Amino acid sequence: MALPIEFITRTRALLGEEYDKLETALQADVPVSIRINRNKGTKAPSTPQVGWSETGYYLPERLSFTFDPLFHAGAYYVQEASSMFLEQAIRNFVCEPVKCLDLCAAPGGKSTHLLSLLPEGSLLVSNEVIRTRSNILAENITKWGNPNSIVTNNDPEDIGRLTHLFDVIVTDVPCSGEGMFRKDTDSTGEWSVANVNLCAARQRRIIHDIWNALKPGGLLIYSTCTYNTEEDEDNIHYIIEELGAEALSIPIREEWQITGPLRHAHPVYRFFPHKTKGEGFFLAALRKASGEVDEITRPKSKNKKDKGKAAPVIPPVVNKWIQEPDSLRMEIFNDTIQAIPAIHYDTWQLLSTQLRIVSAGIRIGEIKGKDILPAHSLALSTALNKEAFTCAEVSWDDAIKYLKKEALLLPTEIEKGYVLVCYQGFPLGFVKHLGNRANNLYPQEWRIRTGYIPEQVLLLTDYQQKR
């Protein structure tokens, strides 16, 4: 890897003699790490744990993720270890149900992590400004299976109009990406001092745009994957001085080898790959000053045209598909049945009038005449009642066929109708079993597209079975 000369000069000035160790580390192999989904009952691998995450694990080599059915089932998420430090901020400062915004959320690492961390009864709104990336975000959150989530596709400025709506805002802001040089060596050619300054200014603008949406006394978590102080310490200092925030200390362990501030004296947390097993990462937790909540965005009263309108008639069979149907509010949109957690229904109504919603809650199914086609998101949801469906446990070969949206042949003794395809107990999706064949209902846009299958496939179960 050829590092930019100006990057070397600037970073050496920050780290002094320690810089040589960083440069050596940047030439080493990239660590592989995952987070398991305990809400789906994923067994932990018998590999070293990430110190600052209860569900994070290092793997000695990269799995064949594309060909691992458990990956597609949302049993685990591939995430860089350093960024899992978000867990410590949440565990230390979030103790009761909250409305949380993950502002720059794609592809979904921090959002899926938050869905596992936030106290029960919380709502997560995950936003991504780029339309195509918001669809990827929605896919990954659907796989994770937690229904207490809404995915939006909006500019930060739009969200900032939701006055004092959120208790917690996580901002993993777009940055110059110095901390990812090792993972993406091509990014070194895009780096420049001018881009660093551009990113730092954009980050401040983003914080200004969404600051109004954070409640007084609320928590802002600011993070980047870069080393320079312009995007890190200087921006934290700016938020404190200009917006009146308070930087919070997060308890850490000495063996984690986390670095403190390189400029100013505020509590911030830096990860360098020559000290911690992970990529470059920076995080700070800030408390917005308390004050009177004199204005808050609330759901508007229903349109007069909607008053008196009968509630949608939900087919009774749908209630059998969900473990706790009374906890959900059902809606029908263009013959699609959508379930929103009842405790978040008012917030969902508000957001649906203010923002572009990509996905919300659980898509239950589609009404087709007298038939109801169960939705793929239902199969992957932790709210699914598996007992309501016939389950077909398939081999790895058939699981890959299913994920490639190829035809499956199920045993003839399996009843006709909608069947839940499972791999090692984890639902992958539905088929419609016709007796002599099964129609594959896996989403076309999610299918495995490659025709190549490696001779040796390394799966998560290869490490789970060694326990």
mmCIF file of N, CA and C in Angstrom, residues 75-170:
data_model
loop_
_atom_site.group_PDB
_atom_site.id
_atom_site.type_symbol
_atom_site.label_atom_id
_atom_site.label_comp_id
_atom_site.label_asym_id
_atom_site.label_seq_id
_atom_site.Cartn_x
_atom_site.Cartn_y
_atom_site.Cartn_z
ATOM 1 N N ALA A 75 -28.443 -14.574 11.146
ATOM 2 C CA ALA A 75 -27.923 -15.176 12.377
ATOM 3 C C ALA A 75 -26.702 -14.425 12.897
ATOM 4 N N TYR A 76 -26.019 -13.707 12.019
ATOM 5 C CA TYR A 76 -24.878 -12.887 12.429
ATOM 6 C C TYR A 76 -24.669 -11.787 11.404
ATOM 7 N N TYR A 77 -23.873 -10.792 11.794
ATOM 8 C CA TYR A 77 -23.568 -9.665 10.916
ATOM 9 C C TYR A 77 -22.059 -9.493 10.890
ATOM 10 N N VAL A 78 -21.521 -9.250 9.711
ATOM 11 C CA VAL A 78 -20.078 -9.029 9.563
ATOM 12 C C VAL A 78 -19.806 -7.557 9.843
ATOM 13 N N GLN A 79 -19.060 -7.283 10.915
ATOM 14 C CA GLN A 79 -18.805 -5.894 11.298
ATOM 15 C C GLN A 79 -17.384 -5.729 11.806
ATOM 16 N N GLU A 80 -16.794 -4.610 11.446
ATOM 17 C CA GLU A 80 -15.439 -4.276 11.893
ATOM 18 C C GLU A 80 -15.449 -4.114 13.413
ATOM 19 N N ALA A 81 -14.455 -4.713 14.076
ATOM 20 C CA ALA A 81 -14.472 -4.827 15.536
ATOM 21 C C ALA A 81 -14.432 -3.479 16.251
ATOM 22 N N SER A 82 -13.604 -2.552 15.795
ATOM 23 C CA SER A 82 -13.465 -1.278 16.505
ATOM 24 C C SER A 82 -14.794 -0.544 16.611
ATOM 25 N N SER A 83 -15.598 -0.596 15.543
ATOM 26 C CA SER A 83 -16.861 0.142 15.543
ATOM 27 C C SER A 83 -17.881 -0.453 16.508
ATOM 28 N N MET A 84 -17.637 -1.666 17.004
ATOM 29 C CA MET A 84 -18.521 -2.252 18.010
ATOM 30 C C MET A 84 -18.412 -1.542 19.353
ATOM 31 N N PHE A 85 -17.448 -0.623 19.489
ATOM 32 C CA PHE A 85 -17.298 0.131 20.731
ATOM 33 C C PHE A 85 -18.534 0.985 21.012
ATOM 34 N N LEU A 86 -19.368 1.214 20.023
ATOM 35 C CA LEU A 86 -20.654 1.883 20.231
ATOM 36 C C LEU A 86 -21.408 1.244 21.396
ATOM 37 N N GLU A 87 -21.234 -0.060 21.554
ATOM 38 C CA GLU A 87 -21.918 -0.801 22.615
ATOM 39 C C GLU A 87 -21.647 -0.205 23.990
ATOM 40 N N GLN A 88 -20.415 0.230 24.230
ATOM 41 C CA GLN A 88 -20.067 0.762 25.550
ATOM 42 C C GLN A 88 -20.789 2.080 25.826
ATOM 43 N N ALA A 89 -20.930 2.915 24.820
ATOM 44 C CA ALA A 89 -21.656 4.179 24.997
ATOM 45 C C ALA A 89 -23.125 3.918 25.309
ATOM 46 N N ILE A 90 -23.740 2.989 24.581
ATOM 47 C CA ILE A 90 -25.156 2.692 24.806
ATOM 48 C C ILE A 90 -25.364 2.067 26.180
ATOM 49 N N ARG A 91 -24.548 1.099 26.544
ATOM 50 C CA ARG A 91 -24.727 0.406 27.827
ATOM 51 C C ARG A 91 -24.533 1.353 29.017
ATOM 52 N N ASN A 92 -23.681 2.345 28.872
ATOM 53 C CA ASN A 92 -23.397 3.242 29.982
ATOM 54 C C ASN A 92 -24.392 4.385 30.117
ATOM 55 N N PHE A 93 -25.032 4.798 29.023
ATOM 56 C CA PHE A 93 -25.847 6.007 29.077
ATOM 57 C C PHE A 93 -27.312 5.824 28.679
ATOM 58 N N VAL A 94 -27.695 4.639 28.219
ATOM 59 C CA VAL A 94 -29.090 4.406 27.821
ATOM 60 C C VAL A 94 -29.657 3.276 28.674
ATOM 61 N N CYS A 95 -30.531 3.631 29.612
ATOM 62 C CA CYS A 95 -31.017 2.660 30.593
ATOM 63 C C CYS A 95 -32.523 2.448 30.541
ATOM 64 N N GLU A 96 -33.228 3.195 29.710
ATOM 65 C CA GLU A 96 -34.679 3.067 29.608
ATOM 66 C C GLU A 96 -35.081 3.203 28.144
ATOM 67 N N PRO A 97 -36.316 2.831 27.793
ATOM 68 C CA PRO A 97 -36.733 2.882 26.381
ATOM 69 C C PRO A 97 -36.553 4.278 25.788
ATOM 70 N N VAL A 98 -36.059 4.320 24.557
ATOM 71 C CA VAL A 98 -35.772 5.589 23.886
ATOM 72 C C VAL A 98 -36.240 5.540 22.437
ATOM 73 N N LYS A 99 -36.356 6.736 21.862
ATOM 74 C CA LYS A 99 -36.439 6.866 20.407
ATOM 75 C C LYS A 99 -35.030 7.213 19.941
ATOM 76 N N CYS A 100 -34.456 6.362 19.126
ATOM 77 C CA CYS A 100 -33.066 6.517 18.698
ATOM 78 C C CYS A 100 -33.017 6.688 17.185
ATOM 79 N N LEU A 101 -32.181 7.620 16.741
ATOM 80 C CA LEU A 101 -31.941 7.835 15.311
ATOM 81 C C LEU A 101 -30.517 7.419 14.974
ATOM 82 N N ASP A 102 -30.368 6.536 13.998
ATOM 83 C CA ASP A 102 -29.059 6.253 13.400
ATOM 84 C C ASP A 102 -29.053 7.023 12.085
ATOM 85 N N LEU A 103 -28.351 8.139 12.065
ATOM 86 C CA LEU A 103 -28.521 9.112 10.989
ATOM 87 C C LEU A 103 -27.915 8.678 9.662
ATOM 88 N N CYS A 104 -26.696 8.167 9.695
ATOM 89 C CA CYS A 104 -25.975 7.776 8.463
ATOM 90 C C CYS A 104 -25.776 6.269 8.521
ATOM 91 N N ALA A 105 -26.859 5.513 8.318
ATOM 92 C CA ALA A 105 -26.928 4.141 8.817
ATOM 93 C C ALA A 105 -26.449 3.050 7.865
ATOM 94 N N ALA A 106 -26.454 3.275 6.546
ATOM 95 C CA ALA A 106 -26.088 2.196 5.616
ATOM 96 C C ALA A 106 -24.608 1.824 5.793
ATOM 97 N N PRO A 107 -24.285 0.526 5.652
ATOM 98 C CA PRO A 107 -25.165 -0.575 5.240
ATOM 99 C C PRO A 107 -25.952 -1.233 6.373
ATOM 100 N N GLY A 108 -25.681 -0.848 7.641
ATOM 101 C CA GLY A 108 -26.525 -1.365 8.716
ATOM 102 C C GLY A 108 -25.794 -1.939 9.901
ATOM 103 N N GLY A 109 -24.474 -1.844 9.943
ATOM 104 C CA GLY A 109 -23.721 -2.418 11.056
ATOM 105 C C GLY A 109 -24.135 -1.852 12.402
ATOM 106 N N LYS A 110 -24.140 -0.537 12.512
ATOM 107 C CA LYS A 110 -24.490 0.073 13.793
ATOM 108 C C LYS A 110 -25.980 -0.053 14.078
ATOM 109 N N SER A 111 -26.816 -0.024 13.053
ATOM 110 C CA SER A 111 -28.261 -0.169 13.278
ATOM 111 C C SER A 111 -28.614 -1.548 13.822
ATOM 112 N N THR A 112 -28.069 -2.590 13.214
ATOM 113 C CA THR A 112 -28.365 -3.934 13.728
ATOM 114 C C THR A 112 -27.796 -4.096 15.134
ATOM 115 N N HIS A 113 -26.655 -3.456 15.395
ATOM 116 C CA HIS A 113 -26.076 -3.488 16.740
ATOM 117 C C HIS A 113 -26.997 -2.776 17.728
ATOM 118 N N LEU A 114 -27.490 -1.602 17.354
ATOM 119 C CA LEU A 114 -28.404 -0.857 18.219
ATOM 120 C C LEU A 114 -29.676 -1.645 18.508
ATOM 121 N N LEU A 115 -30.185 -2.354 17.513
ATOM 122 C CA LEU A 115 -31.402 -3.138 17.718
ATOM 123 C C LEU A 115 -31.193 -4.240 18.751
ATOM 124 N N SER A 116 -29.952 -4.664 18.927
ATOM 125 C CA SER A 116 -29.638 -5.664 19.943
ATOM 126 C C SER A 116 -29.335 -5.034 21.299
ATOM 127 N N LEU A 117 -29.020 -3.735 21.322
ATOM 128 C CA LEU A 117 -28.561 -3.072 22.538
ATOM 129 C C LEU A 117 -29.614 -2.233 23.237
ATOM 130 N N LEU A 118 -30.472 -1.567 22.485
ATOM 131 C CA LEU A 118 -31.412 -0.615 23.086
ATOM 132 C C LEU A 118 -32.394 -1.336 24.005
ATOM 133 N N PRO A 119 -32.761 -0.700 25.120
ATOM 134 C CA PRO A 119 -33.701 -1.328 26.057
ATOM 135 C C PRO A 119 -35.022 -1.697 25.382
ATOM 136 N N GLU A 120 -35.658 -2.741 25.897
ATOM 137 C CA GLU A 120 -36.929 -3.187 25.345
ATOM 138 C C GLU A 120 -37.942 -2.051 25.375
ATOM 139 N N GLY A 121 -38.687 -1.905 24.298
ATOM 140 C CA GLY A 121 -39.642 -0.812 24.189
ATOM 141 C C GLY A 121 -39.106 0.376 23.417
ATOM 142 N N SER A 122 -37.833 0.302 22.991
ATOM 143 C CA SER A 122 -37.220 1.385 22.226
ATOM 144 C C SER A 122 -37.609 1.289 20.757
ATOM 145 N N LEU A 123 -37.464 2.410 20.054
ATOM 146 C CA LEU A 123 -37.666 2.470 18.603
ATOM 147 C C LEU A 123 -36.385 2.971 17.957
ATOM 148 N N LEU A 124 -35.959 2.316 16.882
ATOM 149 C CA LEU A 124 -34.806 2.766 16.115
ATOM 150 C C LEU A 124 -35.265 3.256 14.747
ATOM 151 N N VAL A 125 -34.905 4.491 14.420
ATOM 152 C CA VAL A 125 -35.112 5.034 13.080
ATOM 153 C C VAL A 125 -33.755 5.081 12.401
ATOM 154 N N SER A 126 -33.590 4.323 11.334
ATOM 155 C CA SER A 126 -32.319 4.245 10.612
ATOM 156 C C SER A 126 -32.462 4.994 9.299
ATOM 157 N N ASN A 127 -31.609 5.984 9.097
ATOM 158 C CA ASN A 127 -31.725 6.834 7.917
ATOM 159 C C ASN A 127 -30.495 6.702 7.021
ATOM 160 N N GLU A 128 -30.732 6.773 5.726
ATOM 161 C CA GLU A 128 -29.645 6.819 4.746
ATOM 162 C C GLU A 128 -30.062 7.768 3.631
ATOM 163 N N VAL A 129 -29.204 8.736 3.331
ATOM 164 C CA VAL A 129 -29.558 9.785 2.385
ATOM 165 C C VAL A 129 -29.521 9.306 0.934
ATOM 166 N N ILE A 130 -28.682 8.298 0.627
ATOM 167 C CA ILE A 130 -28.560 7.798 -0.744
ATOM 168 C C ILE A 130 -29.590 6.692 -0.967
ATOM 169 N N ARG A 131 -30.431 6.847 -1.979
ATOM 170 C CA ARG A 131 -31.577 5.945 -2.187
ATOM 171 C C ARG A 131 -31.157 4.482 -2.317
ATOM 172 N N THR A 132 -30.176 4.182 -3.155
ATOM 173 C CA THR A 132 -29.782 2.782 -3.365
ATOM 174 C C THR A 132 -29.229 2.170 -2.084
ATOM 175 N N ARG A 133 -28.479 2.962 -1.316
ATOM 176 C CA ARG A 133 -27.924 2.446 -0.056
ATOM 177 C C ARG A 133 -29.020 2.266 0.996
ATOM 178 N N SER A 134 -30.087 3.059 0.918
ATOM 179 C CA SER A 134 -31.179 2.888 1.881
ATOM 180 C C SER A 134 -31.882 1.546 1.679
ATOM 181 N N ASN A 135 -31.918 1.054 0.437
ATOM 182 C CA ASN A 135 -32.508 -0.266 0.178
ATOM 183 C C ASN A 135 -31.645 -1.385 0.750
ATOM 184 N N ILE A 136 -30.322 -1.223 0.663
ATOM 185 C CA ILE A 136 -29.407 -2.197 1.262
ATOM 186 C C ILE A 136 -29.566 -2.182 2.780
ATOM 187 N N LEU A 137 -29.692 -0.990 3.337
ATOM 188 C CA LEU A 137 -29.915 -0.839 4.778
ATOM 189 C C LEU A 137 -31.183 -1.560 5.202
ATOM 190 N N ALA A 138 -32.264 -1.356 4.467
ATOM 191 C CA ALA A 138 -33.539 -1.996 4.797
ATOM 192 C C ALA A 138 -33.423 -3.517 4.716
ATOM 193 N N GLU A 139 -32.682 -4.009 3.734
ATOM 194 C CA GLU A 139 -32.481 -5.456 3.604
ATOM 195 C C GLU A 139 -31.772 -6.023 4.826
ATOM 196 N N ASN A 140 -30.702 -5.369 5.263
ATOM 197 C CA ASN A 140 -29.942 -5.881 6.403
ATOM 198 C C ASN A 140 -30.727 -5.810 7.703
ATOM 199 N N ILE A 141 -31.533 -4.770 7.867
ATOM 200 C CA ILE A 141 -32.357 -4.665 9.070
ATOM 201 C C ILE A 141 -33.474 -5.702 9.033
ATOM 202 N N THR A 142 -34.033 -5.956 7.855
ATOM 203 C CA THR A 142 -35.037 -7.010 7.722
ATOM 204 C C THR A 142 -34.451 -8.355 8.121
ATOM 205 N N LYS A 143 -33.246 -8.646 7.683
ATOM 206 C CA LYS A 143 -32.597 -9.920 8.029
ATOM 207 C C LYS A 143 -32.372 -10.030 9.533
ATOM 208 N N TRP A 144 -32.047 -8.897 10.174
ATOM 209 C CA TRP A 144 -31.798 -8.935 11.626
ATOM 210 C C TRP A 144 -33.064 -9.281 12.394
ATOM 211 N N GLY A 145 -34.228 -8.877 11.883
ATOM 212 C CA GLY A 145 -35.491 -9.424 12.378
ATOM 213 C C GLY A 145 -36.206 -8.661 13.465
ATOM 214 N N ASN A 146 -35.677 -7.555 13.948
ATOM 215 C CA ASN A 146 -36.332 -6.816 15.031
ATOM 216 C C ASN A 146 -37.388 -5.874 14.452
ATOM 217 N N PRO A 147 -38.653 -6.010 14.854
ATOM 218 C CA PRO A 147 -39.711 -5.186 14.248
ATOM 219 C C PRO A 147 -39.746 -3.740 14.733
ATOM 220 N N ASN A 148 -38.992 -3.407 15.782
ATOM 221 C CA ASN A 148 -39.035 -2.058 16.352
ATOM 222 C C ASN A 148 -38.120 -1.113 15.591
ATOM 223 N N SER A 149 -38.291 -1.071 14.285
ATOM 224 C CA SER A 149 -37.379 -0.304 13.437
ATOM 225 C C SER A 149 -38.132 0.327 12.270
ATOM 226 N N ILE A 150 -37.636 1.489 11.865
ATOM 227 C CA ILE A 150 -38.147 2.199 10.696
ATOM 228 C C ILE A 150 -36.938 2.653 9.893
ATOM 229 N N VAL A 151 -36.950 2.434 8.592
ATOM 230 C CA VAL A 151 -35.859 2.868 7.716
ATOM 231 C C VAL A 151 -36.359 4.028 6.870
ATOM 232 N N THR A 152 -35.584 5.123 6.862
ATOM 233 C CA THR A 152 -35.970 6.309 6.097
ATOM 234 C C THR A 152 -34.863 6.695 5.113
ATOM 235 N N ASN A 153 -35.238 7.510 4.143
ATOM 236 C CA ASN A 153 -34.315 7.969 3.103
ATOM 237 C C ASN A 153 -34.472 9.477 2.957
ATOM 238 N N ASN A 154 -33.750 10.216 3.833
ATOM 239 C CA ASN A 154 -33.917 11.669 3.887
ATOM 240 C C ASN A 154 -32.597 12.388 4.147
ATOM 241 N N ASP A 155 -32.572 13.666 3.798
ATOM 242 C CA ASP A 155 -31.452 14.525 4.154
ATOM 243 C C ASP A 155 -31.522 14.830 5.654
ATOM 244 N N PRO A 156 -30.362 15.008 6.310
ATOM 245 C CA PRO A 156 -30.375 15.375 7.736
ATOM 246 C C PRO A 156 -31.227 16.609 8.021
ATOM 247 N N GLU A 157 -31.235 17.562 7.091
ATOM 248 C CA GLU A 157 -32.008 18.781 7.290
ATOM 249 C C GLU A 157 -33.495 18.482 7.448
ATOM 250 N N ASP A 158 -34.001 17.495 6.689
ATOM 251 C CA ASP A 158 -35.407 17.108 6.812
ATOM 252 C C ASP A 158 -35.699 16.559 8.207
ATOM 253 N N ILE A 159 -34.798 15.738 8.720
ATOM 254 C CA ILE A 159 -34.994 15.117 10.026
ATOM 255 C C ILE A 159 -34.879 16.161 11.129
ATOM 256 N N GLY A 160 -34.033 17.177 10.907
ATOM 257 C CA GLY A 160 -33.863 18.231 11.897
ATOM 258 C C GLY A 160 -35.140 19.000 12.183
ATOM 259 N N ARG A 161 -36.121 18.923 11.299
ATOM 260 C CA ARG A 161 -37.400 19.619 11.518
ATOM 261 C C ARG A 161 -38.282 18.891 12.533
ATOM 262 N N LEU A 162 -37.895 17.667 12.891
ATOM 263 C CA LEU A 162 -38.661 16.893 13.882
ATOM 264 C C LEU A 162 -38.193 17.317 15.277
ATOM 265 N N THR A 163 -38.682 18.441 15.733
ATOM 266 C CA THR A 163 -38.178 19.077 16.951
ATOM 267 C C THR A 163 -38.252 18.160 18.178
ATOM 268 N N HIS A 164 -37.097 17.954 18.800
ATOM 269 C CA HIS A 164 -36.984 17.238 20.077
ATOM 270 C C HIS A 164 -37.656 15.867 20.050
ATOM 271 N N LEU A 165 -37.550 15.161 18.945
ATOM 272 C CA LEU A 165 -38.201 13.845 18.841
ATOM 273 C C LEU A 165 -37.349 12.718 19.408
ATOM 274 N N PHE A 166 -36.020 12.828 19.287
ATOM 275 C CA PHE A 166 -35.151 11.690 19.604
ATOM 276 C C PHE A 166 -34.410 11.878 20.933
ATOM 277 N N ASP A 167 -34.335 10.780 21.685
ATOM 278 C CA ASP A 167 -33.558 10.759 22.931
ATOM 279 C C ASP A 167 -32.082 10.511 22.649
ATOM 280 N N VAL A 168 -31.809 9.759 21.578
ATOM 281 C CA VAL A 168 -30.440 9.391 21.208
ATOM 282 C C VAL A 168 -30.285 9.568 19.707
ATOM 283 N N ILE A 169 -29.188 10.190 19.285
ATOM 284 C CA ILE A 169 -28.854 10.266 17.864
ATOM 285 C C ILE A 169 -27.428 9.751 17.681
ATOM 286 N N VAL A 170 -27.290 8.752 16.828
ATOM 287 C CA VAL A 170 -25.975 8.191 16.482
ATOM 288 C C VAL A 170 -25.589 8.739 15.120
#
